Tab-separated table of C-alpha atoms and ligand atoms in Angstrom:
chain	number	residue	atom	x	y	z
N	191	MET	CA	263.613	-59.244	151.368
N	192	GLY	CA	266.768	-61.486	150.626
N	193	LYS	CA	270.274	-61.048	152.219
N	194	PRO	CA	272.681	-58.590	150.375
N	195	THR	CA	274.426	-60.417	147.504
N	196	ALA	CA	278.204	-60.144	146.876
N	197	GLY	CA	279.183	-56.682	145.441
N	198	VAL	CA	276.006	-54.974	146.694
N	199	THR	CA	277.029	-52.429	149.345
N	200	ARG	CA	275.252	-52.461	152.696
N	201	ARG	CA	274.126	-48.809	152.179
N	202	HIS	CA	272.569	-49.616	148.792
N	203	PHE	CA	270.810	-52.619	150.306
N	204	LEU	CA	269.368	-50.564	153.218
N	205	LYS	CA	268.232	-47.897	150.721
N	206	THR	CA	266.423	-50.521	148.617
N	207	VAL	CA	264.795	-52.015	151.706
N	208	SER	CA	263.502	-48.614	152.864
N	209	ILE	CA	262.031	-47.793	149.407
N	210	ALA	CA	260.396	-51.223	149.192
N	211	SER	CA	258.971	-50.860	152.720
N	212	ALA	CA	257.591	-47.393	151.941
N	213	ALA	CA	255.983	-48.707	148.753
N	214	ALA	CA	254.470	-51.639	150.614
N	215	ALA	CA	253.175	-49.299	153.307
N	216	THR	CA	251.646	-46.970	150.676
N	217	GLY	CA	250.072	-49.904	148.935
N	218	MET	CA	248.707	-51.133	152.224
N	219	MET	CA	247.296	-47.672	153.001
N	220	ALA	CA	245.535	-47.581	149.613
N	221	THR	CA	244.137	-51.041	150.240
N	222	GLN	CA	243.094	-50.000	153.723
N	223	ALA	CA	241.420	-46.877	152.269
N	224	HIS	CA	239.605	-49.086	149.789
N	225	ALA	CA	238.858	-51.552	152.570
N	226	ALA	CA	237.542	-48.655	154.702
N	227	ALA	CA	234.609	-48.188	152.265
N	228	GLU	CA	231.623	-49.745	154.046
N	229	PHE	CA	229.537	-49.249	150.904
N	230	THR	CA	230.664	-49.782	147.301
N	231	LEU	CA	228.070	-48.237	144.989
N	232	LYS	CA	228.067	-48.773	141.193
N	233	TYR	CA	226.724	-46.077	138.863
N	234	ALA	CA	226.453	-46.905	135.140
N	235	ASN	CA	225.705	-44.752	132.107
N	236	ASN	CA	225.838	-44.921	128.308
N	237	LEU	CA	227.819	-41.786	127.469
N	238	PRO	CA	231.484	-41.272	126.537
N	239	ALA	CA	233.821	-40.455	129.442
N	240	THR	CA	234.380	-36.979	127.947
N	241	HIS	CA	230.672	-36.036	128.029
N	242	PRO	CA	229.743	-33.494	130.759
N	243	MET	CA	227.669	-36.241	132.420
N	244	ASN	CA	230.819	-38.186	133.277
N	245	VAL	CA	232.938	-35.139	134.046
N	246	ARG	CA	230.392	-34.109	136.688
N	247	ALA	CA	229.821	-37.709	137.845
N	248	LYS	CA	233.538	-38.188	138.604
N	249	GLU	CA	233.593	-34.909	140.527
N	250	MET	CA	230.435	-35.985	142.395
N	251	ALA	CA	231.936	-39.386	143.284
N	252	ALA	CA	234.990	-37.712	144.807
N	253	LYS	CA	232.784	-35.378	146.863
N	254	ILE	CA	230.691	-38.301	148.135
N	255	ALA	CA	233.875	-40.159	149.165
N	256	THR	CA	235.215	-37.094	150.991
N	257	GLU	CA	231.958	-36.113	152.697
N	258	SER	CA	231.325	-39.727	153.780
N	259	LYS	CA	234.905	-39.883	155.146
N	260	GLY	CA	235.664	-42.804	152.864
N	261	ARG	CA	232.657	-44.845	153.976
N	262	ILE	CA	231.257	-44.772	150.404
N	263	ASP	CA	233.215	-45.847	147.313
N	264	PHE	CA	230.999	-44.408	144.519
N	265	GLN	CA	232.197	-46.111	141.314
N	266	VAL	CA	231.379	-44.520	137.920
N	267	TYR	CA	231.107	-46.842	134.875
N	268	PRO	CA	230.685	-44.720	131.699
N	269	ASN	CA	230.207	-45.656	128.040
N	270	ASN	CA	228.093	-48.835	128.427
N	271	GLN	CA	230.936	-50.579	130.331
N	272	LEU	CA	228.437	-52.678	132.335
N	273	GLY	CA	226.107	-53.329	129.375
N	274	ASN	CA	223.823	-51.476	126.966
N	275	ASP	CA	220.757	-49.524	128.113
N	276	THR	CA	218.361	-52.455	127.929
N	277	ASP	CA	220.766	-54.707	129.913
N	278	THR	CA	221.603	-52.030	132.482
N	279	LEU	CA	217.935	-51.206	133.084
N	280	GLY	CA	217.534	-54.854	134.084
N	281	GLN	CA	220.591	-54.605	136.351
N	282	VAL	CA	219.412	-51.477	138.194
N	283	ARG	CA	215.973	-53.088	138.634
N	284	SER	CA	217.605	-56.134	140.275
N	285	GLY	CA	220.206	-54.172	142.248
N	286	ALA	CA	223.198	-55.611	140.380
N	287	VAL	CA	223.868	-51.962	139.534
N	288	ASP	CA	222.941	-49.369	142.152
N	289	PHE	CA	222.486	-46.227	139.988
N	290	PHE	CA	221.794	-45.643	136.286
N	291	THR	CA	221.049	-42.514	134.248
N	292	LEU	CA	218.428	-43.231	131.575
N	293	SER	CA	216.307	-41.234	129.142
N	294	PRO	CA	212.655	-40.996	130.258
N	295	LEU	CA	211.676	-42.472	126.895
N	296	ILE	CA	213.762	-45.631	127.251
N	297	LEU	CA	212.512	-45.888	130.854
N	298	GLY	CA	209.112	-45.876	129.141
N	299	THR	CA	209.662	-49.535	128.265
N	300	LEU	CA	209.204	-50.158	132.036
N	301	VAL	CA	207.125	-47.128	133.131
N	302	PRO	CA	205.138	-45.932	130.059
N	303	ALA	CA	204.034	-42.715	131.788
N	304	ALA	CA	207.687	-41.562	131.939
N	305	GLN	CA	207.719	-40.894	128.174
N	306	ILE	CA	205.524	-37.792	128.479
N	307	SER	CA	208.522	-35.421	128.724
N	308	GLY	CA	209.661	-36.521	125.247
N	309	VAL	CA	206.546	-35.584	123.244
N	310	GLY	CA	207.756	-34.076	119.954
N	311	PHE	CA	208.161	-30.273	119.876
N	312	ALA	CA	206.520	-29.974	123.311
N	313	PHE	CA	208.925	-27.660	125.175
N	314	LYS	CA	209.606	-24.454	123.225
N	315	ASP	CA	212.676	-23.559	125.370
N	316	TYR	CA	214.563	-24.419	128.535
N	317	ASN	CA	212.354	-22.151	130.660
N	318	GLN	CA	209.457	-24.471	129.879
N	319	VAL	CA	211.643	-27.584	130.333
N	320	TRP	CA	212.823	-26.817	133.864
N	321	ALA	CA	209.506	-25.328	135.001
N	322	ALA	CA	207.888	-28.655	134.040
N	323	MET	CA	210.615	-31.123	135.061
N	324	ASP	CA	211.397	-29.395	138.381
N	325	GLY	CA	207.675	-28.792	138.847
N	326	GLU	CA	204.480	-30.833	138.760
N	327	LEU	CA	205.214	-32.806	135.566
N	328	GLY	CA	208.537	-34.107	136.947
N	329	ALA	CA	206.862	-34.902	140.261
N	330	HIS	CA	204.123	-36.821	138.423
N	331	VAL	CA	206.668	-38.897	136.476
N	332	ARG	CA	208.808	-39.641	139.567
N	333	LYS	CA	205.656	-40.779	141.407
N	334	GLN	CA	204.846	-43.167	138.558
N	335	ILE	CA	208.425	-44.521	138.506
N	336	ASP	CA	208.299	-45.119	142.261
N	337	ALA	CA	204.874	-46.787	142.109
N	338	LYS	CA	205.580	-49.037	139.134
N	339	SER	CA	209.150	-50.278	139.694
N	340	THR	CA	211.951	-51.262	142.072
N	341	VAL	CA	213.794	-48.026	141.306
N	342	PHE	CA	213.236	-44.349	142.082
N	343	ALA	CA	214.448	-41.155	140.394
N	344	PHE	CA	216.251	-38.326	142.162
N	345	GLU	CA	214.511	-34.957	142.010
N	346	LYS	CA	216.798	-33.070	139.583
N	347	ILE	CA	216.745	-34.741	136.149
N	348	TRP	CA	220.077	-34.467	134.318
N	349	ASP	CA	220.116	-32.906	130.837
N	350	ASN	CA	220.672	-34.432	127.391
N	351	GLY	CA	219.396	-31.503	125.366
N	352	TYR	CA	217.415	-30.820	122.193
N	353	ARG	CA	217.798	-33.539	119.596
N	354	GLN	CA	218.883	-33.003	115.957
N	355	ILE	CA	218.719	-35.411	113.021
N	356	THR	CA	221.939	-36.567	111.313
N	357	ASN	CA	222.224	-38.895	108.326
N	358	SER	CA	224.528	-39.900	105.462
N	359	THR	CA	222.037	-39.534	102.583
N	360	ARG	CA	220.444	-36.053	102.282
N	361	PRO	CA	219.655	-32.901	104.241
N	362	ILE	CA	216.292	-32.986	106.060
N	363	ASN	CA	214.715	-29.632	105.175
N	364	LYS	CA	211.053	-30.592	105.469
N	365	PRO	CA	209.104	-33.579	106.916
N	366	GLU	CA	208.748	-35.185	103.465
N	367	ASP	CA	212.550	-35.571	103.366
N	368	LEU	CA	212.208	-38.183	106.137
N	369	LYS	CA	209.982	-40.448	103.994
N	370	GLY	CA	211.430	-43.972	103.914
N	371	MET	CA	214.676	-42.968	105.663
N	372	LYS	CA	216.167	-45.751	107.817
N	373	LEU	CA	216.718	-43.932	111.117
N	374	ARG	CA	218.019	-45.361	114.369
N	375	VAL	CA	215.975	-44.425	117.420
N	376	PRO	CA	216.545	-45.484	121.046
N	377	PRO	CA	214.354	-48.376	122.207
N	378	SER	CA	211.105	-46.622	123.184
N	379	PRO	CA	207.495	-46.818	121.930
N	380	LEU	CA	207.213	-43.028	121.668
N	381	TRP	CA	210.410	-42.613	119.658
N	382	THR	CA	209.291	-45.281	117.196
N	383	SER	CA	205.788	-43.796	116.994
N	384	MET	CA	207.115	-40.286	116.305
N	385	PHE	CA	209.374	-41.291	113.420
N	386	ARG	CA	206.688	-43.536	111.937
N	387	ALA	CA	204.438	-40.447	111.983
N	388	PHE	CA	207.133	-38.800	109.820
N	389	ASP	CA	206.834	-41.781	107.394
N	390	SER	CA	210.468	-42.748	108.066
N	391	ALA	CA	211.636	-46.302	108.865
N	392	PRO	CA	212.744	-46.181	112.540
N	393	ALA	CA	214.956	-49.000	113.903
N	394	SER	CA	215.276	-49.438	117.706
N	395	ILE	CA	218.978	-49.781	118.514
N	396	ASN	CA	220.742	-49.253	121.857
N	397	PHE	CA	223.244	-46.399	121.873
N	398	ALA	CA	226.136	-48.847	122.400
N	399	GLU	CA	225.580	-50.102	118.849
N	400	VAL	CA	224.803	-46.778	117.103
N	401	TYR	CA	228.266	-45.886	115.755
N	402	SER	CA	228.709	-49.297	114.098
N	403	ALA	CA	225.119	-49.302	112.765
N	404	LEU	CA	225.815	-45.972	111.033
N	405	GLN	CA	229.267	-47.053	109.850
N	406	THR	CA	227.947	-50.260	108.254
N	407	LYS	CA	224.890	-48.429	106.865
N	408	ILE	CA	222.434	-50.679	108.707
N	409	VAL	CA	220.744	-47.315	109.209
N	410	GLU	CA	221.190	-44.034	107.305
N	411	GLY	CA	220.835	-41.724	110.273
N	412	GLN	CA	220.095	-41.116	113.914
N	413	GLU	CA	219.068	-38.229	116.144
N	414	ASN	CA	220.857	-36.817	119.173
N	415	PRO	CA	221.906	-33.523	120.780
N	416	MET	CA	225.115	-31.918	119.517
N	417	ALA	CA	227.127	-32.831	122.647
N	418	ILE	CA	226.573	-36.531	121.870
N	419	ILE	CA	227.170	-36.146	118.122
N	420	SER	CA	230.510	-34.640	119.162
N	421	THR	CA	231.649	-36.772	122.126
N	422	ALA	CA	230.551	-40.043	120.443
N	423	LYS	CA	232.253	-38.870	117.208
N	424	LEU	CA	229.131	-39.598	115.154
N	425	TYR	CA	230.275	-36.893	112.703
N	426	GLU	CA	232.843	-39.465	111.472
N	427	VAL	CA	230.043	-41.610	110.003
N	428	GLN	CA	227.436	-38.961	109.095
N	429	LYS	CA	227.297	-36.253	106.402
N	430	PHE	CA	224.284	-34.050	107.206
N	431	CYS	CA	222.979	-32.498	110.436
N	432	SER	CA	219.494	-30.943	110.318
N	433	MET	CA	218.676	-28.709	113.289
N	434	THR	CA	215.136	-29.980	113.957
N	435	ASN	CA	215.121	-29.556	117.791
N	436	HIS	CA	212.330	-32.116	117.558
N	437	MET	CA	212.508	-33.258	121.184
N	438	TRP	CA	214.001	-32.222	124.523
N	439	ASP	CA	215.541	-35.210	126.298
N	440	GLY	CA	217.003	-35.783	129.746
N	441	PHE	CA	218.384	-38.500	131.990
N	442	TRP	CA	216.590	-39.574	135.166
N	443	PHE	CA	219.241	-40.433	137.777
N	444	LEU	CA	217.770	-43.763	138.910
N	445	ALA	CA	218.569	-45.712	142.095
N	446	ASN	CA	217.711	-49.256	143.105
N	447	LYS	CA	215.450	-48.824	146.145
N	448	LYS	CA	216.913	-51.687	148.230
N	449	SER	CA	220.506	-50.604	147.524
N	450	PHE	CA	219.742	-47.040	148.607
N	451	GLU	CA	217.800	-48.085	151.703
N	452	ARG	CA	220.817	-50.096	152.924
N	453	LEU	CA	222.641	-46.788	153.430
N	454	PRO	CA	222.321	-45.101	156.855
N	455	LYS	CA	220.264	-41.891	156.744
N	456	ASP	CA	223.316	-39.600	156.963
N	457	LEU	CA	224.893	-41.274	153.928
N	458	GLN	CA	221.589	-41.181	152.045
N	459	GLU	CA	221.569	-37.401	152.552
N	460	ILE	CA	225.143	-37.037	151.251
N	461	VAL	CA	224.401	-39.110	148.147
N	462	THR	CA	221.062	-37.387	147.418
N	463	ARG	CA	222.398	-33.857	147.821
N	464	ASN	CA	225.478	-34.527	145.666
N	465	ILE	CA	223.526	-36.217	142.872
N	466	ASN	CA	221.076	-33.301	142.657
N	467	GLU	CA	223.845	-30.675	142.890
N	468	ALA	CA	225.886	-32.438	140.194
N	469	GLY	CA	222.767	-32.596	138.017
N	470	MET	CA	222.345	-28.815	138.197
N	471	LYS	CA	225.986	-28.281	137.180
N	472	GLN	CA	225.663	-30.867	134.390
N	473	ARG	CA	222.618	-29.033	133.006
N	474	ALA	CA	224.649	-25.822	132.620
N	475	ASP	CA	227.552	-27.719	131.020
N	476	VAL	CA	225.340	-29.569	128.514
N	477	LYS	CA	223.476	-26.455	127.372
N	478	ALA	CA	226.732	-24.526	126.925
N	479	LEU	CA	228.300	-27.411	124.999
N	480	ASN	CA	225.241	-28.037	122.803
N	481	ASP	CA	225.133	-24.318	121.932
N	482	SER	CA	228.847	-24.144	121.106
N	483	LEU	CA	229.490	-27.086	118.769
N	484	ALA	CA	228.043	-26.150	115.327
N	485	THR	CA	231.229	-24.436	114.088
N	486	GLU	CA	233.431	-27.285	115.315
N	487	MET	CA	231.145	-29.912	113.747
N	488	LYS	CA	231.157	-28.016	110.420
N	489	GLY	CA	234.928	-28.194	110.634
N	490	LYS	CA	234.607	-31.967	111.016
N	491	GLY	CA	232.706	-32.115	107.694
N	492	LEU	CA	229.036	-32.109	108.779
N	493	ALA	CA	226.778	-30.046	106.470
N	494	PHE	CA	224.217	-28.134	108.574
N	495	ASN	CA	220.741	-26.847	107.742
N	496	ASP	CA	218.039	-25.194	109.820
N	497	THR	CA	214.414	-26.307	109.611
N	498	ASP	CA	210.910	-24.890	110.091
N	499	ASN	CA	209.617	-26.490	113.336
N	500	GLU	CA	206.017	-25.674	112.420
N	501	ALA	CA	206.089	-27.870	109.307
N	502	PHE	CA	207.266	-30.879	111.358
N	503	ARG	CA	204.807	-30.140	114.165
N	504	ALA	CA	201.961	-29.916	111.603
N	505	LYS	CA	202.992	-33.297	110.177
N	506	LEU	CA	202.825	-34.908	113.623
N	507	ARG	CA	199.423	-33.316	114.153
N	508	SER	CA	198.012	-34.513	110.814
N	509	ALA	CA	199.443	-38.012	111.429
N	510	GLY	CA	197.508	-38.167	114.710
N	511	PHE	CA	200.669	-38.407	116.859
N	512	TYR	CA	199.498	-35.917	119.512
N	513	ALA	CA	195.988	-37.421	119.657
N	514	GLU	CA	197.477	-40.927	120.008
N	515	TRP	CA	199.748	-39.983	122.905
N	516	HIS	CA	197.127	-37.801	124.610
N	517	LYS	CA	194.981	-40.955	124.724
N	518	LYS	CA	197.865	-43.177	125.924
N	519	PHE	CA	198.947	-40.811	128.735
N	520	GLY	CA	195.388	-39.820	129.735
N	521	ASP	CA	193.640	-36.460	130.127
N	522	GLU	CA	195.159	-35.470	133.498
N	523	PRO	CA	198.831	-36.050	132.644
N	524	TRP	CA	198.284	-34.449	129.226
N	525	ALA	CA	196.722	-31.388	130.847
N	526	LEU	CA	199.733	-31.263	133.188
N	527	LEU	CA	202.083	-31.282	130.186
N	528	GLU	CA	200.100	-28.566	128.386
N	529	LYS	CA	200.117	-26.471	131.569
N	530	TYR	CA	203.809	-25.858	130.745
N	531	THR	CA	203.862	-26.181	126.935
N	532	GLY	CA	200.573	-24.641	125.888
N	533	LYS	CA	198.125	-26.481	123.618
N	534	LEU	CA	199.930	-29.116	121.549
N	535	ALA	CA	197.301	-30.522	119.196
E	232	LIG	O1	220.491	-43.400	123.028
E	232	LIG	C1	220.607	-42.186	122.760
E	232	LIG	O2	220.445	-41.675	121.633
E	232	LIG	C2	220.969	-41.270	123.914
E	232	LIG	C3	222.430	-41.456	124.266
E	232	LIG	O3	220.710	-39.929	123.575
E	232	LIG	C4	220.098	-41.640	125.040
E	232	LIG	O4	220.548	-42.172	126.041
E	232	LIG	C5	218.656	-41.395	124.874
């Protein structure tokens, strides 16, 4: 700090020095706090910061910092900040990213068995969803993930919700309305297979590129739960929303095994408990939001129509979709799925 210049009173100078010193000290404390984090953990996801996933993730990160007494700096990177889903899956496999929430169907590009929770029209309601995913079907999928990759999934899957079809061309009232429609689907063999069974023209595009693909008409439509149609503002580039509820979808909270194992056991417990607790809160938020948005989305200009699930389910059956995926997953996993859903084909 320089000597007082002519015309600057001594009192003013001392006041400036004390403010500057306090600021420096505060800055130093913040740096020290940051420096105190023994472990910096990066969690990436593909959803807007306003989606309940990120609201709960931020809250969870703060709890982990507090409960670990600052030893963990749990950093949340929403909205594809560290790359799109395909890129980030590679990063969590290598450990460049420590945690990543990913749909079981996109994870299917690495662990095919994980796609079983996304079979079209499988779960009739959330009672069936959570009985299966918190029960033997979820345990089966997590075992496959652990056996086949360098990542593992925490016990409580986070929610995405039931998916609806939006597009800019026509309402989808019956399966025939999907014929030839250029629809974006996430990169996953099952998603592509399902919309081919509907005779549409599915295009695999990562979520990071969906808004622009719809805006430039590379594709006519896409399918997602209402909370994503809203928070990603897809209503700005779509005209119709058909309530097909064609699939329940979730997000496995994935961790790189080596990254997690570097944590001492007490910190592993803090991270595990908070991720599962946040997942349970996020489930409640997502369901409430998905159930609440139709009126608001109508106000944004989306034209809504309901559909007859049975007609779409019958189309999948006649196209051989259920038989194809029963064969791909195998008799035992399929029987495990039907234990919760009832007979599907
Ligand atoms: O990519 C999608 O459509 C999304 C955001 O729902 C998933 O992550 C599966």
